[in-house]
Short mmCIF file of C-alpha atoms and ligand atoms in Angstrom, two decimals:
data_model
loop_
_atom_site.label_atom_id
_atom_site.label_comp_id
_atom_site.label_asym_id
_atom_site.label_seq_id
_atom_site.Cartn_x
_atom_site.Cartn_y
_atom_site.Cartn_z
CA MET A 386 114.67 134.81 18.45
CA PHE A 387 117.28 135.37 21.01
CA GLU A 388 119.13 132.26 21.87
CA ILE A 389 121.86 131.97 24.84
CA LYS A 390 124.46 130.08 23.95
CA ALA A 391 126.66 130.63 27.65
CA THR A 392 126.18 132.16 30.60
CA ASP A 393 128.28 133.11 33.66
CA LEU A 394 126.53 134.86 36.74
CA ALA A 395 123.87 136.75 35.46
CA GLY A 396 125.31 137.55 32.11
CA ARG A 397 124.90 135.66 28.93
CA ILE A 398 126.64 135.33 25.30
CA GLY A 399 123.60 135.36 22.99
CA GLU A 400 122.14 136.05 19.55
CA ILE A 401 119.35 137.57 18.62
CA ARG A 402 117.76 136.83 14.80
CA THR A 403 117.35 140.30 13.46
CA LYS A 404 115.60 141.12 9.47
CA SER A 405 119.38 142.21 8.69
CA GLY A 406 121.02 139.25 10.50
CA LEU A 407 122.09 137.86 13.67
CA LEU A 408 123.27 139.77 16.11
CA GLU A 409 125.64 138.73 18.94
CA THR A 410 125.57 139.79 22.14
CA PRO A 411 126.02 141.34 25.03
CA CYS A 412 127.29 144.17 22.33
CA ILE A 413 126.97 147.98 22.15
CA LEU A 414 125.63 150.07 19.69
CA PRO A 415 127.09 153.17 19.01
CA VAL A 416 124.28 156.30 18.57
CA ILE A 417 124.74 157.98 15.44
CA HIS A 418 122.78 161.00 13.99
CA PRO A 419 120.70 160.09 10.56
CA VAL A 420 122.17 163.38 9.26
CA ARG A 421 125.48 164.37 10.52
CA GLN A 422 128.19 161.71 11.04
CA SER A 423 131.84 162.44 11.66
CA ILE A 424 132.48 158.42 11.47
CA ALA A 425 130.60 156.82 8.75
CA PRO A 426 128.05 153.64 9.80
CA LYS A 427 130.03 151.96 6.96
CA GLU A 428 133.10 152.77 9.10
CA MET A 429 131.79 151.31 12.19
CA LYS A 430 131.05 148.24 10.33
CA LYS A 431 134.89 147.14 9.37
CA MET A 432 135.51 148.27 12.87
CA GLY A 433 133.26 145.05 13.93
CA PHE A 434 129.70 146.94 14.92
CA LYS A 435 127.26 145.17 13.39
CA ALA A 436 124.49 147.23 14.91
CA VAL A 437 124.30 150.90 14.80
CA MET A 438 121.06 152.95 16.89
CA THR A 439 119.63 155.94 15.27
CA ASN A 440 117.42 158.18 15.77
CA ALA A 441 113.76 158.11 14.19
CA TYR A 442 112.50 161.18 15.96
CA ILE A 443 115.30 163.04 13.74
CA THR A 444 114.73 161.11 10.98
CA LEU A 445 111.10 161.79 10.47
CA LYS A 446 111.72 165.84 11.78
CA VAL A 447 114.35 165.70 8.68
CA PHE A 448 113.27 163.74 5.72
CA GLY A 449 109.38 163.54 6.53
CA LYS A 450 107.66 160.96 5.20
CA LYS A 451 110.53 160.49 2.34
CA ALA A 452 112.04 158.62 4.67
CA GLU A 453 109.61 156.20 4.44
CA GLU A 454 110.54 155.19 0.65
CA LYS A 455 114.11 155.91 1.32
CA GLY A 456 114.45 153.36 4.15
CA ILE A 457 116.77 154.08 7.52
CA HIS A 458 119.27 151.76 6.10
CA LYS A 459 119.63 154.00 2.91
CA ILE A 460 119.64 156.93 4.48
CA ILE A 461 122.47 156.08 7.01
CA ASN A 462 124.18 153.72 4.12
CA TYR A 463 124.40 150.97 6.81
CA ASP A 464 123.44 147.45 5.73
CA GLY A 465 124.26 146.33 9.40
CA ILE A 466 121.38 146.17 11.82
CA ILE A 467 119.05 149.36 12.97
CA MET A 468 117.75 150.25 16.42
CA THR A 469 116.30 153.09 16.21
CA ASP A 470 115.15 155.43 19.18
CA SER A 471 112.09 157.22 19.13
CA GLY A 472 112.39 160.38 20.68
CA GLY A 473 112.07 159.50 24.05
CA TYR A 474 115.70 161.28 24.59
CA GLN A 475 114.15 164.52 22.97
CA VAL A 476 111.34 164.04 25.36
CA LEU A 477 113.53 164.25 28.24
CA GLU A 478 115.92 167.08 26.91
CA TYR A 479 112.79 169.03 25.83
CA GLY A 480 109.93 167.72 27.94
CA SER A 481 107.86 166.57 24.73
CA VAL A 482 107.91 165.81 21.13
CA GLU A 483 105.46 166.94 18.46
CA VAL A 484 104.48 163.53 17.50
CA ASN A 485 102.27 160.35 19.48
CA PRO A 486 103.59 156.94 19.79
CA VAL A 487 101.68 155.28 17.52
CA GLU A 488 102.07 157.74 15.13
CA MET A 489 106.51 157.11 15.78
CA ALA A 490 105.63 153.26 15.41
CA ILE A 491 103.95 153.13 12.24
CA PHE A 492 106.88 155.32 10.90
CA GLN A 493 109.53 153.19 12.34
CA GLU A 494 108.39 149.78 10.91
CA LYS A 495 107.87 152.03 7.34
CA ILE A 496 111.61 152.91 6.97
CA GLY A 497 112.59 149.67 8.38
CA SER A 498 114.18 149.33 11.51
CA ASP A 499 115.67 145.64 12.44
CA MET A 500 115.07 147.13 15.83
CA ALA A 501 112.46 149.97 17.23
CA LEU A 502 111.34 151.57 20.63
CA VAL A 503 108.50 152.79 22.04
CA LEU A 504 108.35 156.32 22.04
CA ASP A 505 108.53 156.73 26.05
CA THR A 506 108.56 158.93 28.67
CA PRO A 507 111.53 158.74 30.42
CA THR A 508 112.04 159.05 33.92
CA GLY A 509 115.14 160.76 34.74
CA ILE A 510 116.92 160.91 37.70
CA GLY A 511 116.44 162.87 40.67
CA VAL A 512 112.13 163.44 39.99
CA ASP A 513 110.09 163.60 43.08
CA LYS A 514 107.81 159.63 42.97
CA LYS A 515 104.73 161.36 42.01
CA ARG A 516 106.39 162.46 38.74
CA ALA A 517 108.31 158.83 38.70
CA SER A 518 105.17 157.54 38.74
CA GLU A 519 103.27 159.49 36.44
CA THR A 520 106.26 158.67 33.83
CA VAL A 521 105.71 155.30 34.23
CA LYS A 522 101.85 155.43 33.60
CA ILE A 523 102.50 157.12 30.34
CA THR A 524 104.97 154.97 29.05
CA LEU A 525 103.08 151.66 29.68
CA LYS A 526 100.20 153.13 27.90
CA ALA A 527 102.39 153.87 24.99
CA ALA A 528 103.70 150.53 25.26
CA GLU A 529 100.46 149.69 24.81
CA GLU A 530 99.05 151.83 21.81
CA THR A 531 102.40 151.02 19.59
CA LEU A 532 101.59 147.12 20.03
CA LYS A 533 97.85 147.39 19.35
CA ALA A 534 99.48 149.62 16.25
CA ILE A 535 102.11 147.80 14.55
CA LYS A 536 101.39 145.84 11.67
CA ALA A 537 104.33 144.39 9.66
CA GLU A 538 106.41 141.51 10.77
CA GLY A 539 109.90 142.08 11.00
CA THR A 540 110.45 144.96 13.45
CA LEU A 541 111.44 143.65 16.79
CA TRP A 542 110.09 145.90 19.54
CA VAL A 543 111.46 147.11 22.85
CA GLY A 544 109.51 147.24 25.44
CA PRO A 545 110.53 150.46 27.56
CA ILE A 546 111.07 150.81 31.21
CA GLN A 547 111.02 153.54 33.66
CA GLY A 548 110.85 154.08 36.77
CA GLY A 549 114.18 156.18 37.53
CA SER A 550 115.31 155.15 40.61
CA TYR A 551 112.71 154.06 42.12
CA ILE A 552 113.02 150.59 42.28
CA ASP A 553 109.33 149.48 43.57
CA LEU A 554 108.22 151.17 40.02
CA LEU A 555 110.88 149.80 38.11
CA LYS A 556 110.03 146.27 39.30
CA LYS A 557 106.50 147.61 38.68
CA SER A 558 107.10 148.94 35.20
CA ALA A 559 108.89 145.79 34.35
CA LYS A 560 106.49 143.10 35.39
CA LEU A 561 103.64 145.22 33.48
CA THR A 562 105.76 145.88 30.01
CA SER A 563 106.91 141.87 30.30
CA LYS A 564 103.23 141.02 30.13
CA MET A 565 102.49 142.44 26.63
CA GLY A 566 104.32 140.82 24.06
CA PHE A 567 107.63 142.49 23.17
CA ASP A 568 110.78 141.20 21.87
CA LEU A 569 113.15 143.00 24.07
CA PHE A 570 113.25 145.05 26.77
CA ALA A 571 115.18 148.28 27.61
CA LEU A 572 115.70 149.71 30.83
CA GLY A 573 115.63 153.60 31.01
CA SER A 574 118.07 156.22 31.10
CA PRO A 575 120.52 155.47 33.47
CA THR A 576 123.02 157.84 32.23
CA GLU A 577 123.53 160.27 35.34
CA VAL A 578 123.58 157.58 37.44
CA MET A 579 126.25 156.51 35.10
CA GLU A 580 127.75 159.93 34.82
CA SER A 581 128.05 160.24 38.74
CA TYR A 582 129.77 156.98 39.15
CA ASP A 583 126.75 155.36 41.16
CA PHE A 584 127.11 152.47 40.29
CA ASP A 585 126.15 151.31 43.43
CA LEU A 586 122.35 152.44 42.17
CA LEU A 587 122.69 150.86 38.56
CA ALA A 588 123.49 147.71 40.18
CA LYS A 589 120.19 147.48 42.41
CA MET A 590 118.68 149.48 38.68
CA ILE A 591 119.22 146.42 37.16
CA ILE A 592 118.63 143.65 39.60
CA ALA A 593 115.23 145.00 40.30
CA VAL A 594 114.60 144.99 36.75
CA LYS A 595 115.77 141.69 36.17
CA GLN A 596 113.97 139.52 38.81
CA SER A 597 110.99 141.08 36.79
CA LEU A 598 111.65 139.84 33.59
CA PRO A 599 111.64 136.55 31.33
CA ILE A 600 115.09 135.35 31.37
CA ASP A 601 114.61 134.48 27.88
CA LYS A 602 114.21 138.12 26.68
CA PRO A 603 117.25 140.26 25.82
CA LEU A 604 117.66 143.55 28.21
CA HIS A 605 119.01 146.39 26.72
CA LEU A 606 120.58 149.33 29.14
CA PHE A 607 120.09 152.50 27.49
CA GLY A 608 123.51 155.11 27.31
CA ALA A 609 125.33 152.96 28.67
CA GLY A 610 128.84 153.62 26.65
CA HIS A 611 131.21 153.85 29.89
CA PRO A 612 134.14 151.18 29.91
CA LEU A 613 133.40 149.78 33.40
CA THR A 614 129.92 150.12 33.86
CA ILE A 615 130.04 147.50 30.52
CA PRO A 616 131.09 144.11 32.80
CA LEU A 617 129.00 145.17 35.60
CA ALA A 618 125.80 145.33 33.83
CA VAL A 619 127.09 142.33 31.46
CA ALA A 620 127.76 140.61 34.74
CA LEU A 621 123.94 141.49 35.99
CA GLY A 622 122.52 140.28 32.78
CA CYS A 623 122.37 143.04 30.20
CA ASP A 624 122.59 141.97 26.24
CA LEU A 625 122.80 145.48 24.47
CA PHE A 626 123.79 148.80 24.96
CA ASP A 627 123.59 151.88 22.88
CA SER A 628 125.72 154.88 23.44
CA ALA A 629 126.80 158.21 22.21
CA SER A 630 129.69 158.50 24.60
CA TYR A 631 132.89 157.77 22.01
CA MET A 632 131.74 160.79 20.70
CA LEU A 633 130.46 162.77 23.73
CA TYR A 634 133.78 162.00 25.31
CA ALA A 635 135.73 162.26 22.42
CA ARG A 636 134.16 166.02 22.26
CA GLU A 637 135.31 166.55 25.69
CA GLY A 638 138.85 165.39 24.94
CA ARG A 639 137.86 162.43 27.40
CA TYR A 640 140.40 159.35 25.85
CA MET A 641 138.83 155.76 27.02
CA THR A 642 141.18 153.05 28.52
CA ASP A 643 140.46 150.22 30.33
CA TYR A 644 139.06 151.67 33.35
CA GLY A 645 137.73 154.66 32.65
CA THR A 646 138.89 158.10 30.50
CA LEU A 647 141.85 160.31 30.43
CA ARG A 648 142.31 163.69 29.49
CA PHE A 649 143.85 163.43 25.74
CA ASP A 650 145.29 166.90 26.57
CA GLU A 651 147.38 165.30 30.28
CA LEU A 652 148.55 162.33 27.99
CA THR A 653 152.04 161.94 27.98
CA TYR A 654 151.74 158.22 26.53
CA LEU A 655 148.94 156.96 24.34
CA PRO A 656 148.53 153.92 26.17
CA CYS A 657 146.47 151.85 23.46
CA ASN A 658 147.87 150.26 20.34
CA CYS A 659 144.32 150.04 18.28
CA PRO A 660 144.70 150.94 14.57
CA VAL A 661 144.74 155.04 15.43
CA CYS A 662 146.99 155.15 18.63
CA SER A 663 149.40 152.95 16.28
CA GLU A 664 148.59 155.07 13.07
CA TYR A 665 149.72 158.25 14.93
CA THR A 666 152.32 159.56 17.66
CA LEU A 667 150.85 161.60 20.46
CA LYS A 668 152.30 164.81 19.02
CA GLU A 669 150.94 164.09 15.90
CA MET A 670 147.41 163.73 17.50
CA LYS A 671 147.68 167.06 19.58
CA GLU A 672 148.62 169.33 16.79
CA LEU A 673 145.49 168.01 14.36
CA GLU A 674 142.83 170.26 14.21
CA TYR A 675 139.68 169.48 16.50
CA GLU A 676 137.60 168.10 14.39
CA GLU A 677 139.90 165.89 12.85
CA ARG A 678 141.53 164.94 16.67
CA THR A 679 138.13 164.49 18.02
CA LYS A 680 137.08 162.35 14.82
CA LYS A 681 140.33 160.47 16.08
CA ILE A 682 139.38 160.23 19.59
CA ALA A 683 136.13 158.72 18.89
CA THR A 684 137.27 156.30 16.48
CA HIS A 685 140.04 155.32 19.19
CA ASN A 686 137.35 155.46 21.73
CA LEU A 687 135.04 152.83 19.66
CA ASN A 688 138.32 150.77 19.87
CA VAL A 689 138.48 150.82 23.59
CA LEU A 690 134.73 150.10 23.82
CA SER A 691 134.55 146.99 21.04
CA LYS A 692 137.68 145.38 22.75
CA GLU A 693 135.66 145.84 26.44
CA PHE A 694 132.71 143.58 24.92
CA LYS A 695 135.48 141.25 23.85
CA ALA A 696 136.55 140.52 26.75
CA THR A 697 134.16 140.81 29.06
CA LYS A 698 132.28 138.08 26.18
CA GLN A 699 135.56 135.96 26.61
CA ALA A 700 135.50 135.88 30.57
CA ILE A 701 132.04 134.94 30.05
CA GLU A 702 133.00 131.75 28.11
CA ASP A 703 135.70 131.16 30.41
CA GLY A 704 133.65 131.15 33.23
CA ARG A 705 135.65 134.11 34.79
CA ILE A 706 133.34 136.64 35.28
CA TRP A 707 133.11 137.11 38.25
CA GLU A 708 137.52 137.02 38.39
CA TYR A 709 137.09 139.86 35.72
CA LEU A 710 134.65 141.83 37.33
CA GLY A 711 136.54 141.95 40.59
CA MET A 712 139.68 143.21 38.62
CA LYS A 713 137.50 146.05 36.70
CA ALA A 714 135.66 147.02 40.04
CA LYS A 715 139.21 147.69 41.68
CA ALA A 716 139.74 150.79 38.88
CA HIS A 717 137.29 152.50 41.34
CA PRO A 718 135.87 152.93 45.28
CA LYS A 719 132.40 153.17 43.47
CA LEU A 720 132.56 150.22 41.54
CA TRP A 721 134.42 148.22 44.27
CA GLU A 722 131.12 149.22 46.13
CA ALA A 723 128.66 147.79 43.61
CA PHE A 724 130.49 144.28 42.96
CA LYS A 725 130.39 144.31 47.03
CA LEU A 726 126.30 144.09 46.72
CA LEU A 727 126.42 141.00 44.68
CA ILE A 728 127.05 139.21 47.81
CA ASP A 729 123.28 139.67 48.33
CA HIS A 730 122.22 138.79 45.19
CA TYR A 731 123.02 134.77 45.84
CA GLU A 732 119.90 133.05 44.21
CA PHE A 733 120.01 136.01 41.77
CA LEU A 734 123.54 135.19 40.18
CA GLU A 735 123.74 131.38 40.89
CA ASP A 736 121.11 130.82 38.24
CA GLY A 737 123.25 131.72 35.08
CA THR A 738 127.00 130.06 37.42
CA PRO A 739 127.44 127.09 35.45
CA LEU A 740 128.09 123.64 37.68
CA PHE A 741 131.46 123.24 35.85
CA LYS A 742 133.78 125.47 33.92
CA PRO A 743 136.50 124.93 31.63
CA ARG A 744 139.63 126.22 34.49
CA ALA A 745 140.04 127.01 38.01
CA LEU A 746 137.98 129.56 40.00
CA PHE A 747 140.32 131.94 41.77
CA PHE A 748 140.26 133.15 45.27
CA TYR A 749 141.32 136.32 46.48
CA GLY A 750 139.66 137.37 49.46
CA PHE A 751 136.60 137.60 51.87
CA TYR A 752 134.46 138.34 48.82
CA ASP A 753 135.17 135.87 47.16
CA LEU A 754 134.08 133.21 49.27
CA MET A 755 130.42 134.41 48.65
CA ARG A 756 130.88 133.94 44.98
CA PRO A 757 127.84 131.45 43.98
CA GLU A 758 130.36 128.82 43.15
CA SER A 759 131.36 128.69 47.29
CA LEU A 760 127.82 129.28 48.44
CA ARG A 761 126.34 126.98 46.35
CA TYR A 762 128.84 124.25 47.74
CA HIS A 763 127.89 124.78 51.40
CA LYS A 764 124.05 124.73 50.44
CA ARG A 765 124.85 121.66 49.08
CA ILE A 766 126.93 120.09 51.88
CA LEU A 767 124.42 120.60 53.99
CA GLU A 768 121.14 119.84 51.52
CA ASP A 769 122.56 116.80 49.57
CA ILE A 770 124.73 115.64 51.40
CA SER A 771 124.74 112.40 53.81
CA ILE A 772 127.21 111.24 56.21
CA PRO A 773 127.02 107.60 57.45
CA SER A 774 125.36 107.52 61.03
CA GLU A 775 128.25 105.31 62.41
CA LYS A 776 131.52 108.26 61.23
CA LYS A 777 130.80 109.71 65.01
CA THR A 778 134.27 111.30 64.77
CA LEU A 779 134.68 114.30 62.54
CA LEU A 780 138.86 114.71 61.58
CA ILE A 781 139.58 118.11 60.21
CA LEU A 782 142.49 118.74 58.50
CA PRO A 783 143.73 122.30 56.55
CA GLU A 784 143.53 122.33 53.44
CA SER A 785 146.36 120.98 51.55
CA ASP A 786 148.46 122.33 48.41
CA VAL A 787 148.10 119.31 46.76
CA LYS A 788 144.64 118.85 44.31
CA PRO A 789 142.46 116.43 44.79
CA PHE A 790 142.85 116.63 48.37
CA TYR A 791 142.77 113.22 49.04
CA LYS A 792 146.04 112.47 46.85
CA SER A 793 148.26 114.71 49.40
CA PRO A 794 151.04 112.42 50.75
CA PHE A 795 150.02 113.50 54.31
CA TYR A 796 146.51 112.35 54.64
CA ILE A 797 147.13 108.66 52.32
CA LYS A 798 149.74 108.29 55.48
CA LEU A 799 146.86 109.10 57.61
CA ALA A 800 144.12 107.09 56.06
CA ASN A 801 146.20 103.91 56.20
CA ALA A 802 147.67 104.49 59.94
CA LEU A 803 143.94 104.97 61.01
CA GLY A 804 142.81 101.66 59.11
CA ASN A 805 140.05 100.52 60.17
CA ALA A 806 139.34 103.45 62.44
CA LEU A 807 138.28 105.13 59.53
CA LYS A 808 134.79 103.23 59.78
CA GLU A 809 134.23 105.33 62.70
CA ILE A 810 135.68 108.92 61.27
CA GLN A 811 134.95 111.16 58.82
CA ILE A 812 137.55 113.16 57.52
CA CYS A 813 137.16 116.81 56.18
CA PHE A 814 139.54 119.20 54.90
CA LEU A 815 138.83 122.75 55.91
CA ALA A 816 139.17 124.61 52.13
CA LEU A 817 139.09 128.81 53.08
CA PRO A 818 137.23 129.09 49.89
CA PHE A 819 134.37 126.69 50.75
CA GLY A 820 134.77 125.67 54.24
CA VAL A 821 134.73 122.24 55.64
CA MET A 822 134.99 119.41 52.53
CA PRO A 823 134.79 115.44 52.95
CA VAL A 824 137.72 113.72 51.68
CA GLU A 825 134.84 111.69 49.57
CA LEU A 826 134.21 115.34 47.70
CA SER A 827 137.79 116.39 47.08
CA ASP A 828 137.63 115.36 43.64
CA VAL A 829 134.68 117.57 42.30
CA TYR A 830 134.80 120.37 40.46
CA PRO A 831 135.37 123.07 41.47
CA LEU A 832 136.97 121.68 44.97
CA SER A 833 139.62 120.18 43.20
CA GLN A 834 140.30 123.25 40.54
CA TYR A 835 140.66 126.07 42.57
CA VAL A 836 143.65 128.75 43.67
CA SER A 837 143.22 130.55 46.59
CA ALA A 838 145.19 133.38 48.32
CA ILE A 839 142.49 133.60 51.13
CA ARG A 840 144.30 134.04 54.68
CA PRO A 841 142.09 133.54 57.62
CA ASP A 842 141.60 136.99 58.30
CA GLY A 843 138.55 138.09 60.82
CA TYR A 844 136.09 138.21 58.06
CA VAL A 845 137.00 134.71 56.46
CA MET A 846 137.49 133.33 60.48
CA ARG A 847 133.94 134.14 60.68
CA GLU A 848 132.22 133.25 57.90
CA ILE A 849 134.22 129.72 57.73
CA LEU A 850 133.16 129.34 61.36
CA GLU A 851 129.65 129.85 61.08
CA ARG A 852 129.49 127.69 57.84
CA THR A 853 131.53 124.37 60.09
CA LYS A 854 128.87 125.09 62.80
CA GLU A 855 126.06 124.47 60.51
CA PHE A 856 127.83 121.52 58.78
CA ILE A 857 128.01 119.98 62.74
CA ARG A 858 124.48 120.59 63.53
CA LYS A 859 123.16 118.99 60.30
CA HIS A 860 125.84 116.19 60.66
CA PRO A 861 125.50 115.54 64.60
CA PHE A 862 129.61 114.49 64.98
CA GLU A 863 129.60 113.25 69.04
CA LYS A 864 133.40 114.39 68.79
CA VAL A 865 135.36 116.69 66.86
CA ILE A 866 139.11 116.79 66.15
CA LEU A 867 141.09 119.50 64.37
CA LEU A 868 144.27 118.49 63.34
CA ASN A 869 146.63 121.38 63.17
CA LYS A 870 149.25 121.22 60.46
CA LEU A 871 150.07 124.49 59.08
CA ASP A 872 150.59 127.69 60.83
CA ALA A 873 148.27 130.26 59.07
CA TYR A 874 145.68 127.84 61.02
CA ASN A 875 146.16 128.45 64.06
CA PRO A 876 143.86 131.29 64.83
CA ILE A 877 140.76 129.49 63.05
CA PHE A 878 141.10 126.33 64.62
CA LYS A 879 142.15 127.92 68.50
CA ARG A 880 138.22 129.69 67.79
CA MET A 881 136.79 126.61 66.57
CA VAL A 882 138.25 124.84 69.39
CA ARG A 883 136.15 127.66 71.91
CA SER A 884 133.09 127.64 70.09
CA ILE A 885 132.29 123.76 68.87
CA ARG A 886 131.12 121.56 71.53
CA ASN A 887 133.49 118.32 71.97
CA CYS A 888 136.23 119.82 69.89
CA ASP A 889 140.34 118.93 70.72
CA ILE A 890 143.30 120.26 68.74
CA ILE A 891 146.24 118.15 68.05
CA ASN A 892 149.23 120.27 66.68
CA VAL A 893 151.57 118.26 64.17
CA THR A 894 155.44 119.41 64.57
CA SER A 895 157.49 118.25 62.50
CA THR A 896 159.61 115.86 65.34
CA ALA A 897 160.48 112.29 64.22
CA ASN A 898 157.88 110.10 66.20
CA ASN A 899 155.52 112.54 65.91
CA PHE A 900 153.18 110.52 63.46
CA ASP A 901 152.75 107.74 65.38
CA GLU A 902 151.98 110.10 68.37
CA ILE A 903 149.26 112.05 66.41
CA VAL A 904 147.88 108.37 64.95
CA GLU A 905 147.42 107.30 68.94
CA GLU A 906 145.68 111.16 69.91
CA ILE A 907 143.51 110.88 66.87
CA LEU A 908 142.40 107.07 68.34
CA MET A 909 142.16 107.93 72.01
CA ASN A 910 140.20 111.16 70.95
CA VAL A 911 137.85 108.37 69.27
CA ALA A 912 137.54 106.10 72.04
CA LYS A 913 137.06 109.40 74.77
CA GLY A 914 134.48 111.12 72.60
CA LYS A 915 132.04 107.57 72.65
CA SER A 916 132.35 107.11 76.77
CA GLN A 917 131.43 111.11 76.66
CA VAL A 918 127.98 110.20 75.07
ZN1 ZN B 65 143.50 153.25 20.45
#
């Protein structure tokens, strides 16, 4: 029912098989009112939205049993994929609804929902733990009753996960719900978290839930229609989204951009080329009646959301979701905070990060040292690489502009000059995005395919020094020689000399005869290393 086609970090591109067709994920389902629609679902389909979400509870209230004869596809006049919400949102807003989960389950099946939600009791944010715990219990019970009540095949059922911002409750809810046999799962109502830009908490909530769910089932994130939330939530493994934000924002005069929202009234330009913004000038848009203008802004907002999903999916395909998220994160300090949180979740993110990617990795600063590819490499040279025991000297060179490093002219010249002595010397490069890199590995991906702007600042030095020490502890060399031929490496090499045992530095200058002297000095150091043992 769910097939995963590509992954990067915890994000994935997949396909859900529904009775109304295939749905590529990640994607967003615009929320539409079953009766009053300013943008017809048909128009949405033309814009590329293959699925929408509508409310089964309101449908029941308005159409009663007649809805069962007509079916939800006819009611909203849409032949795409329809997910129905079951009134949980109304429970959150008004405290309760007049139907029970079993009635709602049977009703949703009868109206032909492609994907249907259990009538849950959303926890909300800011409630005390006792109440939060109650909502989890009530929701679990509703989930059980729903699965018992359903008969027809065809509708995919979404298991609701509640717990609000209580991470332990979310985990418990996810674990118990995952055992019940749902086709998909949904993380309940973090809308308030997103509205307050608490992306850090949002990331923690998603990670907790993802770690408690089976990896092969899609996860829906309720009410996540802010353009900045999307790449973060997708990178953490959310597959489906729904949101009324395009319309709610439009009503408040909020115009979406790739990096957030702007006040429409304060715009001097229309920074967009979507069909709406291409057809109208800003002046023309401002002169429209409120309803008409709201519809235009809402349509524009939908275009922005659609574009964001396309860009995020392309980033997954390219293996660049880390870079993409890093770029987006700069749009808001709170998103940057959430991005930084990722460095604590190596194992969670590493699973879905491919070993080989179609493109080079980009490194900008310290945080990129914590991306899964870099940490994975470091783990690998500690656990999987063996260095011949006769290589008792470690010779470290700064990274070279030529990649793979073994092709750099300086290395070739040096290796030739050292000749037989190489049996006793392990040459490594110090590549700032990774740490020490044995020359033999320098043509392995991603060591041969990366572009880095990382400079040895305090954080980088500390991390690289630590990785180098771990490497030396694992492969006990008797002598370490640092060949300093780049000024930028002065500070880090100086630190290494101070904190690594039997470590010497040889400074390379560009004077003539210098090369022979270097070779001689290396050989002398190798000999000295032997006599020290
Ligand atoms: Zn536009």
